PDB file of C-alpha atoms in Angstrom:
ATOM      1  CA  UNK A   4     111.832  73.997  54.922  1.00  0.00           C
ATOM      2  CA  UNK A   5     111.688  77.147  57.080  1.00  0.00           C
ATOM      3  CA  UNK A   6     108.648  77.662  59.339  1.00  0.00           C
ATOM      4  CA  UNK A   7     105.942  80.003  58.071  1.00  0.00           C
ATOM      5  CA  UNK A   8     105.776  82.113  61.216  1.00  0.00           C
ATOM      6  CA  UNK A   9     108.133  83.229  63.954  1.00  0.00           C
ATOM      7  CA  UNK A  10     105.856  81.527  66.478  1.00  0.00           C
ATOM      8  CA  UNK A  11     106.240  78.209  64.626  1.00  0.00           C
ATOM      9  CA  UNK A  12     110.015  78.685  64.537  1.00  0.00           C
ATOM     10  CA  UNK A  13     110.124  79.279  68.292  1.00  0.00           C
ATOM     11  CA  UNK A  14     107.973  76.173  68.874  1.00  0.00           C
ATOM     12  CA  UNK A  15     110.306  74.086  66.673  1.00  0.00           C
ATOM     13  CA  UNK A  16     113.361  75.364  68.547  1.00  0.00           C
ATOM     14  CA  UNK A  17     111.862  74.525  71.942  1.00  0.00           C
ATOM     15  CA  UNK A  18     110.662  71.112  70.746  1.00  0.00           C
ATOM     16  CA  UNK A  19     114.212  70.276  69.654  1.00  0.00           C
ATOM     17  CA  UNK A  20     115.672  70.952  73.105  1.00  0.00           C
ATOM     18  CA  UNK A  21     116.527  68.030  75.364  1.00  0.00           C
ATOM     19  CA  UNK A  22     114.374  67.704  78.471  1.00  0.00           C
ATOM     20  CA  UNK A  23     117.216  69.073  80.591  1.00  0.00           C
ATOM     21  CA  UNK A  24     117.811  72.071  78.311  1.00  0.00           C
ATOM     22  CA  UNK A  25     114.084  72.805  78.136  1.00  0.00           C
ATOM     23  CA  UNK A  26     114.049  72.918  81.959  1.00  0.00           C
ATOM     24  CA  UNK A  27     117.044  75.284  81.892  1.00  0.00           C
ATOM     25  CA  UNK A  28     115.248  77.485  79.367  1.00  0.00           C
ATOM     26  CA  UNK A  29     112.129  77.660  81.561  1.00  0.00           C
ATOM     27  CA  UNK A  30     114.252  78.460  84.623  1.00  0.00           C
ATOM     28  CA  UNK A  31     115.949  81.313  82.743  1.00  0.00           C
ATOM     29  CA  UNK A  32     112.529  82.577  81.655  1.00  0.00           C
ATOM     30  CA  UNK A  33     111.382  82.688  85.289  1.00  0.00           C
ATOM     31  CA  UNK A  34     114.642  84.365  86.345  1.00  0.00           C
ATOM     32  CA  UNK A  35     114.279  87.090  83.718  1.00  0.00           C
ATOM     33  CA  UNK A  36     114.293  90.482  85.477  1.00  0.00           C
ATOM     34  CA  UNK A  37     113.141  92.749  82.658  1.00  0.00           C
ATOM     35  CA  UNK A  38     109.491  93.659  82.237  1.00  0.00           C
ATOM     36  CA  UNK A  39     107.156  92.119  81.326  1.00  0.00           C
ATOM     37  CA  UNK A  40     107.923  89.163  83.569  1.00  0.00           C
ATOM     38  CA  UNK A  41     106.138  85.810  83.723  1.00  0.00           C
ATOM     39  CA  UNK A  42     104.834  84.039  86.808  1.00  0.00           C
ATOM     40  CA  UNK A  43     105.939  80.643  88.031  1.00  0.00           C
ATOM     41  CA  UNK A  44     102.460  79.114  87.596  1.00  0.00           C
ATOM     42  CA  UNK A  45     102.497  80.170  83.930  1.00  0.00           C
ATOM     43  CA  UNK A  46     105.668  78.160  83.299  1.00  0.00           C
ATOM     44  CA  UNK A  47     105.920  75.154  85.605  1.00  0.00           C
ATOM     45  CA  UNK A  48     104.769  71.866  84.097  1.00  0.00           C
ATOM     46  CA  UNK A  49     103.963  73.420  80.707  1.00  0.00           C
ATOM     47  CA  UNK A  50     104.726  71.880  77.303  1.00  0.00           C
ATOM     48  CA  UNK A  51     106.915  73.541  74.663  1.00  0.00           C
ATOM     49  CA  UNK A  52     103.742  74.623  72.797  1.00  0.00           C
ATOM     50  CA  UNK A  53     102.281  76.246  75.915  1.00  0.00           C
ATOM     51  CA  UNK A  54     105.592  78.031  76.588  1.00  0.00           C
ATOM     52  CA  UNK A  55     105.618  79.256  72.958  1.00  0.00           C
ATOM     53  CA  UNK A  56     102.086  80.652  73.390  1.00  0.00           C
ATOM     54  CA  UNK A  57     103.179  82.302  76.642  1.00  0.00           C
ATOM     55  CA  UNK A  58     106.217  83.921  74.989  1.00  0.00           C
ATOM     56  CA  UNK A  59     104.211  85.316  72.087  1.00  0.00           C
ATOM     57  CA  UNK A  60     101.284  86.533  74.205  1.00  0.00           C
ATOM     58  CA  UNK A  61     103.610  88.152  76.766  1.00  0.00           C
ATOM     59  CA  UNK A  62     106.182  89.776  74.478  1.00  0.00           C
ATOM     60  CA  UNK A  63     104.567  89.960  70.963  1.00  0.00           C
ATOM     61  CA  UNK A  64     105.867  87.739  68.183  1.00  0.00           C
ATOM     62  CA  UNK A  65     108.923  89.786  67.143  1.00  0.00           C
ATOM     63  CA  UNK A  66     110.026  90.495  70.726  1.00  0.00           C
ATOM     64  CA  UNK A  67     109.385  86.858  71.723  1.00  0.00           C
ATOM     65  CA  UNK A  68     111.995  85.839  69.162  1.00  0.00           C
ATOM     66  CA  UNK A  69     114.598  88.126  70.737  1.00  0.00           C
ATOM     67  CA  UNK A  70     113.742  86.892  74.246  1.00  0.00           C
ATOM     68  CA  UNK A  71     113.894  83.239  73.114  1.00  0.00           C
ATOM     69  CA  UNK A  72     117.317  83.729  71.497  1.00  0.00           C
ATOM     70  CA  UNK A  73     118.658  85.485  74.617  1.00  0.00           C
ATOM     71  CA  UNK A  74     117.312  82.781  76.947  1.00  0.00           C
ATOM     72  CA  UNK A  75     118.682  79.957  74.780  1.00  0.00           C
ATOM     73  CA  UNK A  76     122.121  81.564  74.974  1.00  0.00           C
ATOM     74  CA  UNK A  77     121.817  81.962  78.751  1.00  0.00           C
ATOM     75  CA  UNK A  78     120.837  78.276  79.010  1.00  0.00           C
ATOM     76  CA  UNK A  79     124.044  77.373  77.127  1.00  0.00           C
ATOM     77  CA  UNK A  80     122.083  76.412  74.001  1.00  0.00           C
ATOM     78  CA  UNK A  81     124.014  78.699  71.655  1.00  0.00           C
ATOM     79  CA  UNK A  82     123.694  76.413  68.643  1.00  0.00           C
ATOM     80  CA  UNK A  83     119.912  76.291  69.032  1.00  0.00           C
ATOM     81  CA  UNK A  84     119.843  80.102  69.264  1.00  0.00           C
ATOM     82  CA  UNK A  85     121.946  80.375  66.116  1.00  0.00           C
ATOM     83  CA  UNK A  86     119.700  77.941  64.214  1.00  0.00           C
ATOM     84  CA  UNK A  87     116.601  79.859  65.296  1.00  0.00           C
ATOM     85  CA  UNK A  88     118.091  83.125  64.017  1.00  0.00           C
ATOM     86  CA  UNK A  89     119.033  81.507  60.716  1.00  0.00           C
ATOM     87  CA  UNK A  90     115.579  79.961  60.266  1.00  0.00           C
ATOM     88  CA  UNK A  91     113.804  83.253  60.943  1.00  0.00           C
ATOM     89  CA  UNK A  92     116.060  85.533  58.889  1.00  0.00           C
ATOM     90  CA  UNK A  93     113.558  85.878  56.037  1.00  0.00           C
ATOM     91  CA  UNK A  94     110.641  86.217  58.437  1.00  0.00           C
ATOM     92  CA  UNK A  95     112.386  89.023  60.328  1.00  0.00           C
ATOM     93  CA  UNK A  96     113.012  90.838  57.045  1.00  0.00           C
ATOM     94  CA  UNK A  97     109.319  90.585  56.221  1.00  0.00           C
ATOM     95  CA  UNK A  98     108.516  92.147  59.578  1.00  0.00           C
ATOM     96  CA  UNK A  99     110.759  95.035  58.592  1.00  0.00           C
ATOM     97  CA  UNK A 100     112.703  94.341  61.752  1.00  0.00           C
ATOM     98  CA  UNK A 101     115.949  92.610  61.003  1.00  0.00           C
ATOM     99  CA  UNK A 102     117.001  93.547  64.513  1.00  0.00           C
ATOM    100  CA  UNK A 103     114.043  91.760  66.115  1.00  0.00           C
ATOM    101  CA  UNK A 104     116.450  89.183  67.463  1.00  0.00           C
ATOM    102  CA  UNK A 105     119.838  90.679  66.803  1.00  0.00           C
ATOM    103  CA  UNK A 106     122.568  88.855  68.710  1.00  0.00           C
ATOM    104  CA  UNK A 107     123.878  92.030  70.320  1.00  0.00           C
ATOM    105  CA  UNK A 108     122.146  95.378  70.347  1.00  0.00           C
ATOM    106  CA  UNK A 109     125.332  97.443  70.250  1.00  0.00           C
ATOM    107  CA  UNK A 110     126.795  95.670  67.246  1.00  0.00           C
ATOM    108  CA  UNK A 111     124.290  97.116  64.783  1.00  0.00           C
ATOM    109  CA  UNK A 112     124.887 100.735  65.681  1.00  0.00           C
ATOM    110  CA  UNK A 113     121.118 101.225  65.366  1.00  0.00           C
ATOM    111  CA  UNK A 114     120.473 100.817  69.046  1.00  0.00           C
ATOM    112  CA  UNK A 115     117.876 102.970  70.784  1.00  0.00           C
ATOM    113  CA  UNK A 116     117.304 103.631  74.460  1.00  0.00           C
ATOM    114  CA  UNK A 117     114.168 101.476  74.377  1.00  0.00           C
ATOM    115  CA  UNK A 118     116.207  98.491  73.188  1.00  0.00           C
ATOM    116  CA  UNK A 119     118.919  98.898  75.800  1.00  0.00           C
ATOM    117  CA  UNK A 120     119.177  96.753  78.900  1.00  0.00           C
ATOM    118  CA  UNK A 121     118.360  98.629  82.117  1.00  0.00           C
ATOM    119  CA  UNK A 122     121.988  98.526  83.330  1.00  0.00           C
ATOM    120  CA  UNK A 123     123.189 100.028  80.024  1.00  0.00           C
ATOM    121  CA  UNK A 124     120.466 102.654  79.879  1.00  0.00           C
ATOM    122  CA  UNK A 125     121.312 103.897  83.390  1.00  0.00           C
ATOM    123  CA  UNK A 126     125.068 103.362  83.214  1.00  0.00           C
ATOM    124  CA  UNK A 127     126.044 106.921  84.258  1.00  0.00           C
ATOM    125  CA  UNK A 128     123.645 107.046  87.206  1.00  0.00           C
ATOM    126  CA  UNK A 129     124.668 103.588  88.430  1.00  0.00           C
ATOM    127  CA  UNK A 130     128.397 104.392  88.247  1.00  0.00           C
ATOM    128  CA  UNK A 131     127.885 107.613  90.189  1.00  0.00           C
ATOM    129  CA  UNK A 132     125.279 106.507  92.736  1.00  0.00           C
ATOM    130  CA  UNK A 133     125.760 102.823  93.636  1.00  0.00           C
ATOM    131  CA  UNK A 134     127.338 102.739  97.098  1.00  0.00           C
ATOM    132  CA  UNK A 135     126.785  99.219  98.472  1.00  0.00           C
ATOM    133  CA  UNK A 136     129.236  97.567  96.091  1.00  0.00           C
ATOM    134  CA  UNK A 137     130.740  94.815  98.295  1.00  0.00           C
ATOM    135  CA  UNK A 138     127.723  92.435  98.375  1.00  0.00           C
ATOM    136  CA  UNK A 139     127.163  93.055  94.659  1.00  0.00           C
ATOM    137  CA  UNK A 140     130.728  91.935  93.883  1.00  0.00           C
ATOM    138  CA  UNK A 141     130.292  88.924  96.177  1.00  0.00           C
ATOM    139  CA  UNK A 142     127.091  87.989  94.337  1.00  0.00           C
ATOM    140  CA  UNK A 143     128.742  88.333  90.925  1.00  0.00           C
ATOM    141  CA  UNK A 144     131.514  86.017  92.100  1.00  0.00           C
ATOM    142  CA  UNK A 145     129.046  83.465  93.515  1.00  0.00           C
ATOM    143  CA  UNK A 146     127.006  83.476  90.284  1.00  0.00           C
ATOM    144  CA  UNK A 147     130.127  82.964  88.162  1.00  0.00           C
ATOM    145  CA  UNK A 148     129.784  86.327  86.404  1.00  0.00           C
ATOM    146  CA  UNK A 149     133.131  87.381  87.910  1.00  0.00           C
ATOM    147  CA  UNK A 150     136.074  85.022  88.171  1.00  0.00           C
ATOM    148  CA  UNK A 151     138.262  85.136  91.289  1.00  0.00           C
ATOM    149  CA  UNK A 152     141.120  87.092  89.668  1.00  0.00           C
ATOM    150  CA  UNK A 153     138.723  89.711  88.236  1.00  0.00           C
ATOM    151  CA  UNK A 154     136.932  89.909  91.579  1.00  0.00           C
ATOM    152  CA  UNK A 155     140.243  90.532  93.378  1.00  0.00           C
ATOM    153  CA  UNK A 156     141.325  93.223  90.926  1.00  0.00           C
ATOM    154  CA  UNK A 157     137.970  95.050  91.121  1.00  0.00           C
ATOM    155  CA  UNK A 158     137.962  94.869  94.932  1.00  0.00           C
ATOM    156  CA  UNK A 159     141.439  96.414  94.979  1.00  0.00           C
ATOM    157  CA  UNK A 160     140.279  99.604  93.226  1.00  0.00           C
ATOM    158  CA  UNK A 161     140.086 102.573  95.623  1.00  0.00           C
ATOM    159  CA  UNK A 162     136.612 104.003  94.863  1.00  0.00           C
ATOM    160  CA  UNK A 163     133.156 102.577  94.223  1.00  0.00           C
ATOM    161  CA  UNK A 164     132.952 104.549  90.965  1.00  0.00           C
ATOM    162  CA  UNK A 165     136.155 102.924  89.682  1.00  0.00           C
ATOM    163  CA  UNK A 166     134.863  99.498  90.680  1.00  0.00           C
ATOM    164  CA  UNK A 167     131.623 100.113  88.797  1.00  0.00           C
ATOM    165  CA  UNK A 168     133.481 101.364  85.705  1.00  0.00           C
ATOM    166  CA  UNK A 169     135.659  98.249  85.757  1.00  0.00           C
ATOM    167  CA  UNK A 170     132.531  96.048  85.855  1.00  0.00           C
ATOM    168  CA  UNK A 171     131.135  97.872  82.828  1.00  0.00           C
ATOM    169  CA  UNK A 172     134.425  97.430  80.972  1.00  0.00           C
ATOM    170  CA  UNK A 173     134.583  93.729  81.884  1.00  0.00           C
ATOM    171  CA  UNK A 174     131.819  91.288  82.744  1.00  0.00           C
ATOM    172  CA  UNK A 175     128.943  93.649  81.866  1.00  0.00           C
ATOM    173  CA  UNK A 176     130.073  93.739  78.238  1.00  0.00           C
ATOM    174  CA  UNK A 177     129.262  90.027  78.030  1.00  0.00           C
ATOM    175  CA  UNK A 178     125.892  88.300  77.685  1.00  0.00           C
ATOM    176  CA  UNK A 179     122.504  89.605  78.751  1.00  0.00           C
ATOM    177  CA  UNK A 180     122.560  86.891  81.425  1.00  0.00           C
ATOM    178  CA  UNK A 181     125.421  88.709  83.187  1.00  0.00           C
ATOM    179  CA  UNK A 182     123.477  91.972  83.102  1.00  0.00           C
ATOM    180  CA  UNK A 183     120.398  90.215  84.487  1.00  0.00           C
ATOM    181  CA  UNK A 184     122.390  88.832  87.435  1.00  0.00           C
ATOM    182  CA  UNK A 185     123.866  92.292  88.040  1.00  0.00           C
ATOM    183  CA  UNK A 186     120.404  93.907  87.965  1.00  0.00           C
ATOM    184  CA  UNK A 187     119.058  91.305  90.371  1.00  0.00           C
ATOM    185  CA  UNK A 188     121.887  92.121  92.810  1.00  0.00           C
ATOM    186  CA  UNK A 189     121.260  95.844  92.394  1.00  0.00           C
ATOM    187  CA  UNK A 190     117.574  95.309  93.212  1.00  0.00           C
ATOM    188  CA  UNK A 191     118.578  93.475  96.385  1.00  0.00           C
ATOM    189  CA  UNK A 192     121.298  95.881  97.547  1.00  0.00           C
ATOM    190  CA  UNK A 193     120.292  99.245  96.037  1.00  0.00           C
ATOM    191  CA  UNK A 194     116.508  98.879  96.161  1.00  0.00           C
ATOM    192  CA  UNK A 195     115.548 102.564  96.373  1.00  0.00           C
ATOM    193  CA  UNK A 196     118.010 103.696  93.704  1.00  0.00           C
ATOM    194  CA  UNK A 197     116.736 101.070  91.255  1.00  0.00           C
ATOM    195  CA  UNK A 198     113.088 101.936  91.998  1.00  0.00           C
ATOM    196  CA  UNK A 199     113.837 105.603  91.358  1.00  0.00           C
ATOM    197  CA  UNK A 200     115.582 104.860  88.045  1.00  0.00           C
ATOM    198  CA  UNK A 201     112.776 102.542  86.924  1.00  0.00           C
ATOM    199  CA  UNK A 202     110.207 105.266  87.566  1.00  0.00           C
ATOM    200  CA  UNK A 203     112.064 107.851  85.462  1.00  0.00           C
TER     201      UNK A 203
END
């Protein structure tokens, strides 16, 4: 029988995770770079019910579902994410928001700027204005977002703009996790540019 609320569905999904996968989920939640962000003390040592409460109070119920699905996928719990989406299908329809936890924003064609990830929303500006590309590529390689052959081919391109375009055509078309790693590296290596874009 399907849960009566999205919050209950999220709690069930987290309860079903192994201890190791629950730890991975919490780590991904702490690593999340998009606002609003949660603090370490809000997450560490908490039960699945406390984490569910935190998700709903931080993001609202509908948004918490999307965040939970994204984080489950990042934690390599794709089957759990899929089950959660299936269990909440009717609930999402009732909310009038079938896209509350859509697997990929671009696939629906109903995407808005508010729904877009920061690196997608500011694609043009980032391609044109990022200059410190070398440490960003190194970081993407270290984090496993880029494989060695892709890294070598991007490095071989003559201009920073071409390198950035190649990233957008390749690894940045993948999961939100890849975009989060990329944004983290941008914040480290292009601090003032990212602050300016965030304040727009």
